Amino acid sequence: MVMGSIMKIQKETAEPANLSLASSGILSAQNVDVFYGDQQAINNVSFEIPENQITALIGPSGCGKSTILRCFNRMNDTIDICKVTGDIRFAGQNIYDPKVDVVALRARIGMVFQKANPFPKSIFENVAYGPRIHGLASSKDHLEEIVISSLKRAGLYKEVADRLQESGTGLSGGQQQRLCIARAIAVDPQVILMDEPCSSLDPIATAIIEELMESMKQNYTIVIVTHSMQQAARISQKTAFFHLGDLVEFGDTEAIFTNPIQTRTQNYISGRIG
Amino acid sequence: MNTDHIVSSFDNALNKNESLILEMGGQVEQQLALATRALQKEDAKLSKKVVTNHNRISAIEAEINASAIQLLALRHPVAVDLRNVVMSLRIAGHLERIGQYTKNMARRTHTITKADAFTGSIDTLARMSDLVQSMIRSALDAYNNRDVEIAEDVRGEDESVDQMHNTLFRELLTYMMEDPRNISGSMHLLFIAKNIERMGDHTAEIAQEVIFMVTGNWPTDKRAKGDKTSRMIFSPEDLDIRPDTKDQG
């Protein structure tokens, strides 16, 4: 997948290929601190998110996992008192560079939230909205093609093929969440950030989303915040455990769940601290 | 890991599983002591008791299997808890095998005692059994106290058991060559020696599993093994036996 520019003005001297060699992951955080006013939410966190894999961020409530997730597409910009320091890079480019076009960045790094939030529009329009405002479709037919392929990739098309003009809000919870995934996919992102995407879904809808994520990882890098450790163990290749704003441990999911190095990780995943 | 789980019934289930392992281990060790005494005292009644007692060991193994499966299904243990539950299944399997070998030892003791067959090398067999009993005790201590050092010692001790087995193999073969009337009893004693040697192997495996349970890593060094009987062959000359020729001709 070719990476589109997230810069407002393309620097002629920039060599993205070399820049991306600077780190092993598609996303990297180096010495990141995040403050909400005087309150420090993230303490000096550094890690690399590998490409085309699923990385799970786990930890008790208030540990900073959602905060760090939101740093990756600058969603924290919308919170006035939030201050982010340190170095966060997407494919080698500093995403907090003043030259970065945040709208373009969020198209490359999409997001799916805890509560499905379809627009009060038709299923078709929900998915067509992004490609239209980003000017990704060259014609009406092309737009339709993007919508259908996005719905297919999100595993929803078969269920809604005959009612694309019906309201997106009329779908079931699990379908709405897949509609939001289709909406994120439609603008051709490289990374999809998911903030507890299954927390309000039943086990069947959850299993469908998990199966979808598994098939999506060939084309996308997925970072998921989850409260369910079983879900992290089932779907991710890498797991990062956060506690009180610290990144306590980051490694292969299998190792984290069979033989974690840190006592804090062991205590949390085995249900000894909340 | 000393910290308790937030859900106390999880701890209760793990503790119950652990107590069952210790109970089973204690029974197995006692059975071996009784079987050895029966052999030393040529006590047919006691050997029969050992055979019947084995049912209790099988019953505890079934309880451990059920409790471990329940823990896996209901609690989804991870990390040290997962290793604990999975290893309890394996350790129970080894203890059950040791129990089976003890039962077989008691059966053979009963047979040779009833037939008043030849017996020899009983002291060496008893010493070998004592060593294995002490290994079982230590392996259970290591399990109970999460003590990797003791578990390492147990792995090392198995070599001495193997060496005793080599000695017994040679001794019993000598009795058999000296007089064919010794063969029947000696064969049973040789099987008893082999049984005890296998018990040592299973105990060393338990020690290995304790190490994995505690550390999350299997020992990388190869356990020293001293059983050479599979490569042994002797002629009467090797054993310095002069066949009795008085009755011949």
Coordinates of C-alpha atoms in Angstrom, one line a residue:
Chain A
M1 CA 0.0 0.0 0.0
V2 CA 1.4 3.4 -1.0
M3 CA 1.4 5.9 1.7
G4 CA -0.3 9.2 0.9
S5 CA 1.2 12.4 2.2
I6 CA -0.1 13.7 5.5
M7 CA 1.9 17.0 5.0
K8 CA 0.1 20.1 4.0
I9 CA 3.0 21.0 1.8
Q10 CA 5.2 18.2 0.5
K11 CA 8.8 18.9 1.2
E12 CA 10.8 18.3 -1.9
T13 CA 13.9 17.2 0.0
A14 CA 12.0 14.8 2.2
E15 CA 12.8 11.1 1.5
P16 CA 10.0 9.2 3.2
A17 CA 11.6 5.8 2.4
N18 CA 14.7 6.7 4.4
L19 CA 12.6 8.3 7.2
S20 CA 10.6 5.1 7.6
L21 CA 13.8 3.1 8.1
A22 CA 14.4 5.1 11.3
S23 CA 12.0 2.9 13.2
S24 CA 10.9 -0.7 12.8
G25 CA 7.2 0.0 13.3
I26 CA 4.7 1.9 11.2
L27 CA 3.8 3.9 14.3
S28 CA 6.3 4.8 16.9
A29 CA 6.1 6.6 20.2
Q30 CA 9.4 7.8 21.8
N31 CA 9.4 9.3 25.3
V32 CA 5.8 10.4 25.1
D33 CA 4.3 12.2 28.1
V34 CA 0.6 13.3 28.1
F35 CA -0.9 15.7 30.6
Y36 CA -4.5 16.7 31.2
G37 CA -3.9 20.1 32.9
D38 CA -1.6 19.3 35.8
Q39 CA -2.4 15.6 35.8
Q40 CA 0.1 13.4 34.0
A41 CA -1.7 10.6 32.2
I42 CA 1.2 9.0 30.3
N43 CA 4.7 8.8 31.7
N44 CA 7.6 8.6 29.2
V45 CA 6.2 5.9 27.0
S46 CA 8.2 4.4 24.1
F47 CA 7.2 1.6 21.8
E48 CA 6.8 0.6 18.1
I49 CA 3.6 -0.7 16.5
P50 CA 4.5 -3.3 13.8
E51 CA 2.9 -3.1 10.4
N52 CA 0.1 -5.5 9.3
Q53 CA -0.3 -6.9 12.8
I54 CA -2.9 -6.4 15.5
T55 CA -1.5 -4.7 18.6
A56 CA -3.6 -4.8 21.8
L57 CA -3.4 -2.2 24.5
I58 CA -4.6 -3.5 27.8
G59 CA -4.7 -2.2 31.4
P60 CA -7.1 -1.2 34.1
S61 CA -9.4 1.8 33.8
G62 CA -7.5 5.1 33.8
C63 CA -4.2 3.5 32.9
G64 CA -3.7 5.7 29.9
K65 CA -4.3 3.1 27.1
S66 CA -7.1 5.1 25.4
T67 CA -5.0 8.3 25.8
I68 CA -2.0 6.8 24.0
L69 CA -4.3 5.4 21.3
R70 CA -5.8 8.8 20.7
C71 CA -2.3 10.3 20.4
F72 CA -1.7 8.3 17.2
N73 CA -4.2 10.3 15.2
R74 CA -4.1 13.4 17.2
M75 CA -7.6 13.0 18.6
N76 CA -6.3 14.5 21.8
D77 CA -6.1 17.8 19.9
T78 CA -9.8 18.3 20.5
I79 CA -9.2 18.4 24.3
D80 CA -8.0 21.9 25.3
I81 CA -6.2 21.0 28.5
C82 CA -4.4 18.0 26.9
K83 CA -0.7 18.4 26.2
V84 CA 1.4 15.8 24.4
T85 CA 5.2 15.9 24.4
G86 CA 7.7 13.5 23.0
D87 CA 8.0 12.0 19.5
I88 CA 5.2 10.2 17.7
R89 CA 5.8 9.1 14.2
F90 CA 3.7 7.5 11.5
A91 CA 5.9 5.9 8.8
G92 CA 8.8 7.9 10.0
Q93 CA 7.0 11.3 9.8
N94 CA 6.5 13.3 13.0
I95 CA 2.7 13.6 13.2
Y96 CA 2.9 16.5 15.7
D97 CA 4.9 18.5 13.1
P98 CA 3.0 21.8 12.5
K99 CA 3.0 21.1 8.8
V100 CA 0.9 18.0 9.2
D101 CA -2.6 18.2 7.9
V102 CA -4.6 16.6 10.7
V103 CA -7.6 15.8 8.4
A104 CA -5.2 13.9 6.0
L105 CA -3.6 12.2 9.0
R106 CA -6.9 10.9 10.3
A107 CA -7.7 9.5 6.8
R108 CA -4.5 7.5 6.9
I109 CA -5.1 6.5 10.5
G110 CA -8.8 5.8 11.0
M111 CA -10.6 5.3 14.2
V112 CA -13.5 3.1 15.4
F113 CA -15.0 4.0 18.8
Q114 CA -16.5 2.1 21.7
K115 CA -20.0 3.1 20.8
A116 CA -21.0 2.7 17.2
N117 CA -21.7 6.2 15.9
P118 CA -23.1 6.0 12.4
F119 CA -24.3 9.3 10.9
P120 CA -28.1 9.7 10.8
K121 CA -27.9 9.0 7.1
S122 CA -28.4 6.0 4.8
I123 CA -26.0 3.1 4.9
F124 CA -24.6 4.1 1.5
E125 CA -24.1 7.8 2.6
N126 CA -22.3 6.7 5.8
V127 CA -19.6 5.0 3.8
A128 CA -19.6 7.5 0.9
Y129 CA -19.1 10.5 3.2
G130 CA -15.3 10.1 3.7
P131 CA -14.3 9.4 0.0
R132 CA -16.5 12.3 -1.1
I133 CA -15.0 14.9 1.2
H134 CA -11.5 13.6 0.5
G135 CA -12.2 13.7 -3.2
L136 CA -11.2 10.0 -3.6
A137 CA -13.9 9.1 -6.1
S138 CA -13.6 10.2 -9.7
S139 CA -17.2 9.4 -10.6
K140 CA -20.5 8.3 -9.2
D141 CA -19.7 4.8 -10.3
H142 CA -16.3 4.9 -8.7
L143 CA -17.9 6.1 -5.5
E144 CA -20.4 3.2 -5.6
E145 CA -17.5 0.8 -6.2
I146 CA -15.6 2.2 -3.1
V147 CA -18.8 1.9 -0.9
I148 CA -19.5 -1.6 -2.0
S149 CA -15.9 -2.8 -1.6
S150 CA -15.6 -1.1 1.8
L151 CA -18.8 -2.8 3.0
K152 CA -17.5 -6.1 1.7
R153 CA -14.2 -5.7 3.5
A154 CA -16.1 -4.9 6.7
G155 CA -18.0 -8.1 6.2
L156 CA -21.4 -6.3 6.1
Y157 CA -22.3 -6.1 2.4
K158 CA -24.2 -9.4 2.2
E159 CA -26.5 -8.3 5.1
V160 CA -27.3 -4.8 3.7
A161 CA -27.0 -5.2 -0.1
D162 CA -30.7 -4.8 -0.7
R163 CA -31.2 -1.8 1.7
L164 CA -28.3 0.5 1.1
Q165 CA -30.6 3.5 1.1
E166 CA -32.0 2.6 4.6
S167 CA -30.8 4.5 7.6
G168 CA -27.5 3.3 9.2
T169 CA -29.0 3.8 12.7
G170 CA -31.6 1.1 12.0
L171 CA -28.9 -1.6 12.0
S172 CA -28.2 -3.9 14.9
G173 CA -25.3 -2.9 17.3
G174 CA -22.8 -5.3 15.7
Q175 CA -23.8 -4.2 12.2
Q176 CA -23.5 -0.5 13.1
Q177 CA -20.0 -1.2 14.4
R178 CA -19.1 -2.9 11.1
L179 CA -20.6 0.0 9.3
C180 CA -18.3 2.3 11.2
I181 CA -15.4 0.0 10.2
A182 CA -16.5 0.2 6.6
R183 CA -16.6 4.0 6.9
A184 CA -13.1 4.0 8.2
I185 CA -11.9 1.7 5.5
A186 CA -13.5 3.8 2.7
V187 CA -10.9 6.5 2.8
D188 CA -8.1 3.9 2.4
P189 CA -6.3 4.1 5.7
Q190 CA -3.1 2.3 6.6
V191 CA -3.8 2.1 10.3
I192 CA -7.1 1.5 12.1
L193 CA -7.3 2.5 15.8
M194 CA -10.1 0.7 17.7
D195 CA -11.2 1.9 21.1
E196 CA -13.0 -1.0 22.7
P197 CA -15.0 -1.8 19.6
C198 CA -16.8 -4.8 21.0
S199 CA -17.6 -3.6 24.5
S200 CA -21.3 -3.2 23.9
L201 CA -21.7 -6.2 21.6
D202 CA -22.9 -9.8 22.3
P203 CA -20.5 -12.7 21.9
I204 CA -21.7 -13.5 18.3
A205 CA -21.3 -9.9 17.1
T206 CA -17.9 -9.8 18.9
A207 CA -16.8 -13.0 17.2
I208 CA -17.8 -11.6 13.8
I209 CA -15.7 -8.4 14.4
E210 CA -12.8 -10.4 15.7
E211 CA -12.9 -12.6 12.6
L212 CA -13.1 -9.4 10.5
M213 CA -10.0 -8.0 12.2
E214 CA -8.1 -11.2 11.6
S215 CA -8.8 -10.9 7.8
M216 CA -8.2 -7.1 7.8
K217 CA -4.7 -7.4 9.2
Q218 CA -3.3 -8.3 5.7
N219 CA -4.1 -4.8 4.5
Y220 CA -4.2 -2.7 7.6
T221 CA -2.3 -2.3 10.9
I222 CA -4.7 -2.5 13.7
V223 CA -4.3 -1.1 17.2
I224 CA -7.0 -2.0 19.6
V225 CA -7.8 -0.9 23.2
T226 CA -9.7 -3.6 25.0
H227 CA -10.8 -4.4 28.5
S228 CA -11.2 -8.0 27.6
M229 CA -7.9 -9.8 28.2
Q230 CA -9.3 -12.9 26.5
Q231 CA -10.0 -10.7 23.4
A232 CA -6.4 -9.4 23.5
A233 CA -5.1 -12.9 23.8
R234 CA -7.4 -14.2 21.0
I235 CA -6.8 -11.6 18.3
S236 CA -3.5 -9.7 18.8
Q237 CA 0.1 -10.6 17.9
K238 CA 1.5 -7.9 20.2
T239 CA 0.2 -6.8 23.6
A240 CA 1.1 -3.6 25.5
F241 CA 0.2 -3.5 29.2
F242 CA -0.3 0.0 30.7
H243 CA -0.7 0.7 34.4
L244 CA -1.0 4.2 36.0
G245 CA 0.3 5.8 32.9
D246 CA 3.4 3.6 32.5
L247 CA 4.0 1.1 29.7
V248 CA 4.8 -1.8 32.0
E249 CA 5.4 -4.4 29.4
F250 CA 5.2 -4.7 25.6
G251 CA 5.9 -7.9 23.7
D252 CA 4.5 -10.9 21.8
T253 CA 1.0 -11.7 23.0
E254 CA 1.8 -15.4 23.5
A255 CA 4.7 -14.5 25.9
I256 CA 2.6 -11.9 27.8
F257 CA -0.1 -14.4 28.5
T258 CA 2.0 -17.4 29.3
N259 CA 5.1 -16.0 30.9
P260 CA 5.1 -12.2 31.5
I261 CA 8.3 -10.7 32.7
Q262 CA 6.9 -8.0 35.0
T263 CA 5.1 -8.9 38.2
R264 CA 2.6 -6.0 37.6
T265 CA 1.6 -7.6 34.2
Q266 CA 1.3 -11.0 35.8
N267 CA -0.9 -9.6 38.6
Y268 CA -3.2 -7.8 36.2
I269 CA -3.7 -10.5 33.6
S270 CA -4.3 -13.2 36.2
G271 CA -6.9 -11.1 38.0
R272 CA -4.9 -10.1 41.0
I273 CA -5.0 -6.3 40.6
G274 CA -7.8 -4.2 39.0
Chain B
M1 CA 3.1 -15.4 43.3
N2 CA 1.8 -14.6 46.7
T3 CA -0.8 -12.0 45.9
D4 CA -4.4 -13.3 46.0
H5 CA -6.8 -13.1 43.2
I6 CA -9.6 -10.5 43.3
V7 CA -12.1 -13.3 42.9
S8 CA -11.4 -15.4 45.9
S9 CA -13.3 -18.5 44.6
F10 CA -10.5 -18.6 41.9
D11 CA -7.9 -19.0 44.7
N12 CA -10.1 -21.6 46.4
A13 CA -10.2 -23.7 43.2
L14 CA -6.5 -23.4 42.6
N15 CA -5.7 -24.3 46.3
K16 CA -8.0 -27.3 46.1
N17 CA -6.2 -28.5 43.0
E18 CA -2.9 -28.0 44.7
S19 CA -4.0 -29.9 47.8
L20 CA -5.1 -32.8 45.7
I21 CA -1.7 -33.1 44.1
L22 CA 0.0 -33.1 47.5
E23 CA -2.4 -35.7 48.8
M24 CA -1.9 -37.9 45.8
G25 CA 1.9 -37.5 46.1
G26 CA 1.8 -38.4 49.8
Q27 CA -0.3 -41.5 49.0
V28 CA 2.1 -42.6 46.2
E29 CA 5.1 -42.2 48.5
Q30 CA 3.5 -44.2 51.3
Q31 CA 2.5 -46.9 48.8
L32 CA 6.1 -47.3 47.7
A33 CA 7.2 -47.5 51.3
L34 CA 4.7 -50.2 52.0
A35 CA 5.5 -52.2 48.9
T36 CA 9.2 -52.1 49.8
R37 CA 8.5 -53.3 53.3
A38 CA 6.3 -56.1 52.0
L39 CA 9.3 -57.1 49.7
Q40 CA 11.8 -57.0 52.6
K41 CA 9.6 -58.9 55.1
E42 CA 8.1 -61.2 52.4
D43 CA 4.7 -60.1 53.6
A44 CA 2.1 -61.3 51.1
K45 CA -0.8 -59.7 53.1
L46 CA 0.9 -56.3 53.0
S47 CA 1.6 -56.6 49.3
K48 CA -2.0 -57.3 48.6
K49 CA -3.0 -54.2 50.6
V50 CA -0.8 -52.1 48.4
V51 CA -2.6 -53.5 45.3
T52 CA -6.0 -52.6 46.7
N53 CA -4.8 -49.1 47.9
H54 CA -4.0 -48.1 44.4
N55 CA -7.7 -47.4 43.7
R56 CA -7.5 -44.4 46.0
I57 CA -4.6 -42.9 43.9
S58 CA -6.6 -43.4 40.7
A59 CA -9.6 -41.7 42.3
I60 CA -7.5 -38.6 43.3
E61 CA -6.1 -38.5 39.7
A62 CA -9.7 -38.4 38.4
E63 CA -10.5 -35.6 40.8
I64 CA -7.4 -33.6 39.7
N65 CA -8.4 -34.0 36.0
A66 CA -11.9 -32.8 36.7
S67 CA -10.8 -29.9 38.8
A68 CA -8.2 -28.8 36.2
I69 CA -10.6 -29.0 33.3
Q70 CA -13.1 -27.0 35.4
L71 CA -10.5 -24.3 36.1
L72 CA -9.6 -24.1 32.4
A73 CA -13.2 -23.8 31.3
L74 CA -14.5 -21.4 34.0
R75 CA -11.5 -19.3 35.0
H76 CA -9.5 -19.0 31.8
P77 CA -6.2 -19.0 33.8
V78 CA -3.2 -17.2 32.2
A79 CA 0.5 -16.8 33.0
V80 CA 1.5 -18.5 36.3
D81 CA -2.0 -19.7 36.9
L82 CA -2.2 -21.4 33.5
R83 CA 1.2 -23.1 34.0
N84 CA 0.0 -24.2 37.4
V85 CA -3.2 -25.8 36.1
V86 CA -1.6 -27.5 33.1
M87 CA 1.4 -28.8 35.1
S88 CA -1.0 -30.2 37.7
L89 CA -2.5 -32.4 35.0
R90 CA 1.0 -33.6 34.0
I91 CA 2.2 -34.1 37.5
A92 CA -0.9 -36.1 38.4
G93 CA -0.2 -38.3 35.3
H94 CA 3.3 -39.0 36.5
L95 CA 2.2 -39.7 40.0
E96 CA -0.4 -42.1 38.6
R97 CA 2.3 -44.0 36.7
I98 CA 4.5 -44.2 39.8
G99 CA 1.5 -45.6 41.6
Q100 CA 1.0 -48.2 38.8
Y101 CA 4.6 -49.3 39.0
T102 CA 4.3 -49.7 42.8
K103 CA 1.1 -51.7 42.4
N104 CA 3.0 -54.0 39.9
M105 CA 5.9 -54.3 42.3
A106 CA 3.5 -55.4 45.1
R107 CA 1.9 -58.0 42.7
R108 CA 5.3 -59.5 41.9
T109 CA 6.2 -59.5 45.6
H110 CA 3.0 -61.4 46.3
T111 CA 3.8 -63.9 43.6
I112 CA 7.4 -64.6 44.7
T113 CA 6.4 -64.7 48.4
K114 CA 3.5 -67.2 47.8
A115 CA 5.7 -69.4 45.6
D116 CA 8.6 -69.1 48.1
A117 CA 10.8 -68.3 45.1
F118 CA 14.4 -67.2 45.1
T119 CA 15.1 -63.7 46.4
G120 CA 18.4 -61.8 46.4
S121 CA 19.7 -58.3 46.3
I122 CA 16.7 -57.2 48.4
D123 CA 18.9 -54.7 50.3
T124 CA 20.0 -53.0 47.1
L125 CA 16.4 -52.9 45.9
A126 CA 15.3 -51.3 49.3
R127 CA 18.1 -48.7 49.1
M128 CA 17.0 -47.8 45.5
S129 CA 13.4 -47.5 46.7
D130 CA 14.4 -45.3 49.7
L131 CA 16.2 -43.0 47.3
V132 CA 13.2 -42.7 45.0
Q133 CA 10.9 -42.1 48.0
S134 CA 13.1 -39.3 49.1
M135 CA 13.1 -37.9 45.6
I136 CA 9.2 -38.0 45.5
R137 CA 9.2 -36.2 48.9
S138 CA 11.5 -33.5 47.7
A139 CA 9.7 -33.1 44.4
L140 CA 6.5 -32.5 46.3
D141 CA 8.2 -30.0 48.6
A142 CA 9.6 -28.2 45.6
Y143 CA 6.0 -28.1 44.2
N144 CA 4.5 -26.9 47.4
N145 CA 7.1 -24.2 48.1
R146 CA 7.8 -23.3 44.4
D147 CA 11.4 -24.1 45.1
V148 CA 13.4 -24.4 41.9
E149 CA 16.7 -25.3 43.7
I150 CA 15.2 -28.4 45.3
A151 CA 13.6 -29.4 42.0
E152 CA 17.1 -29.2 40.3
D153 CA 18.5 -31.5 43.0
V154 CA 15.8 -34.0 42.4
R155 CA 16.7 -34.1 38.7
G156 CA 20.3 -34.8 39.6
E157 CA 19.5 -37.6 42.0
D158 CA 17.9 -39.7 39.3
E159 CA 21.4 -40.7 38.1
S160 CA 22.1 -42.5 41.3
V161 CA 18.9 -44.5 40.8
D162 CA 20.1 -45.5 37.4
Q163 CA 23.4 -46.6 38.7
M164 CA 21.7 -48.8 41.3
H165 CA 19.7 -50.3 38.5
N166 CA 22.8 -51.1 36.6
T167 CA 24.2 -52.9 39.6
L168 CA 21.0 -54.8 40.2
F169 CA 20.9 -55.9 36.6
R170 CA 24.4 -57.4 36.9
E171 CA 23.7 -59.0 40.3
L172 CA 20.4 -60.7 39.3
L173 CA 21.9 -61.9 36.0
T174 CA 24.7 -63.5 38.1
Y175 CA 22.2 -65.4 40.3
M176 CA 20.4 -66.6 37.1
M177 CA 23.6 -67.9 35.5
E178 CA 24.7 -69.5 38.7
D179 CA 21.5 -71.6 39.1
P180 CA 18.6 -71.9 36.7
R181 CA 16.3 -72.3 39.7
N182 CA 17.0 -68.7 40.5
I183 CA 15.6 -67.5 37.2
S184 CA 11.9 -67.2 38.1
G185 CA 12.4 -65.2 41.2
S186 CA 15.2 -63.1 39.7
M187 CA 13.1 -62.2 36.7
H188 CA 10.4 -60.8 39.0
L189 CA 13.1 -58.9 41.0
L190 CA 14.6 -57.5 37.8
F191 CA 11.1 -56.2 36.8
I192 CA 10.8 -54.7 40.3
A193 CA 14.2 -53.0 39.8
K194 CA 13.1 -51.7 36.4
N195 CA 9.8 -50.4 37.9
I196 CA 11.7 -48.5 40.6
E197 CA 14.1 -47.1 37.9
R198 CA 11.0 -45.8 35.9
M199 CA 9.6 -44.2 39.1
G200 CA 12.8 -42.3 39.4
D201 CA 12.4 -41.1 35.8
H202 CA 8.8 -39.9 36.4
T203 CA 9.9 -38.1 39.6
A204 CA 12.6 -36.3 37.7
E205 CA 10.0 -35.3 35.2
I206 CA 7.8 -33.9 38.0
A207 CA 10.8 -31.8 39.2
Q208 CA 11.2 -30.5 35.6
E209 CA 7.5 -29.6 35.5
V210 CA 7.8 -27.7 38.9
I211 CA 10.7 -25.7 37.3
F212 CA 8.5 -24.8 34.3
M213 CA 5.6 -23.9 36.6
V214 CA 7.7 -21.5 38.6
T215 CA 9.9 -20.0 36.0
G216 CA 7.9 -20.4 32.7
N217 CA 11.0 -22.0 31.1
W218 CA 11.9 -25.6 30.7
P219 CA 15.4 -26.6 32.0
T220 CA 17.7 -26.4 28.9
D221 CA 20.4 -28.7 30.2
K222 CA 20.0 -32.4 29.6
R223 CA 19.3 -34.4 32.6
A224 CA 22.1 -36.8 33.4
K225 CA 21.0 -40.4 32.7
G226 CA 22.9 -43.4 34.0
D227 CA 20.8 -46.4 33.0
K228 CA 23.1 -48.5 30.9
T229 CA 21.3 -51.8 31.1
S230 CA 20.0 -51.6 27.6
R231 CA 23.6 -51.8 26.3
M232 CA 24.7 -54.6 28.7
I233 CA 25.5 -58.2 27.8
F234 CA 27.5 -60.6 29.9
S235 CA 29.0 -64.0 29.5
P236 CA 29.6 -66.3 32.5
E237 CA 33.3 -65.4 32.3
D238 CA 32.5 -61.7 32.5
L239 CA 30.6 -62.4 35.8
D240 CA 33.3 -64.8 37.0
I241 CA 30.9 -67.7 37.2
R242 CA 32.3 -71.3 36.9
P243 CA 29.4 -73.6 35.9
D244 CA 28.9 -76.4 38.3
T245 CA 30.1 -79.6 36.4
K246 CA 29.8 -82.1 39.3
D247 CA 26.5 -83.6 38.1
Q248 CA 27.6 -83.8 34.5
G249 CA 28.9 -86.9 32.7

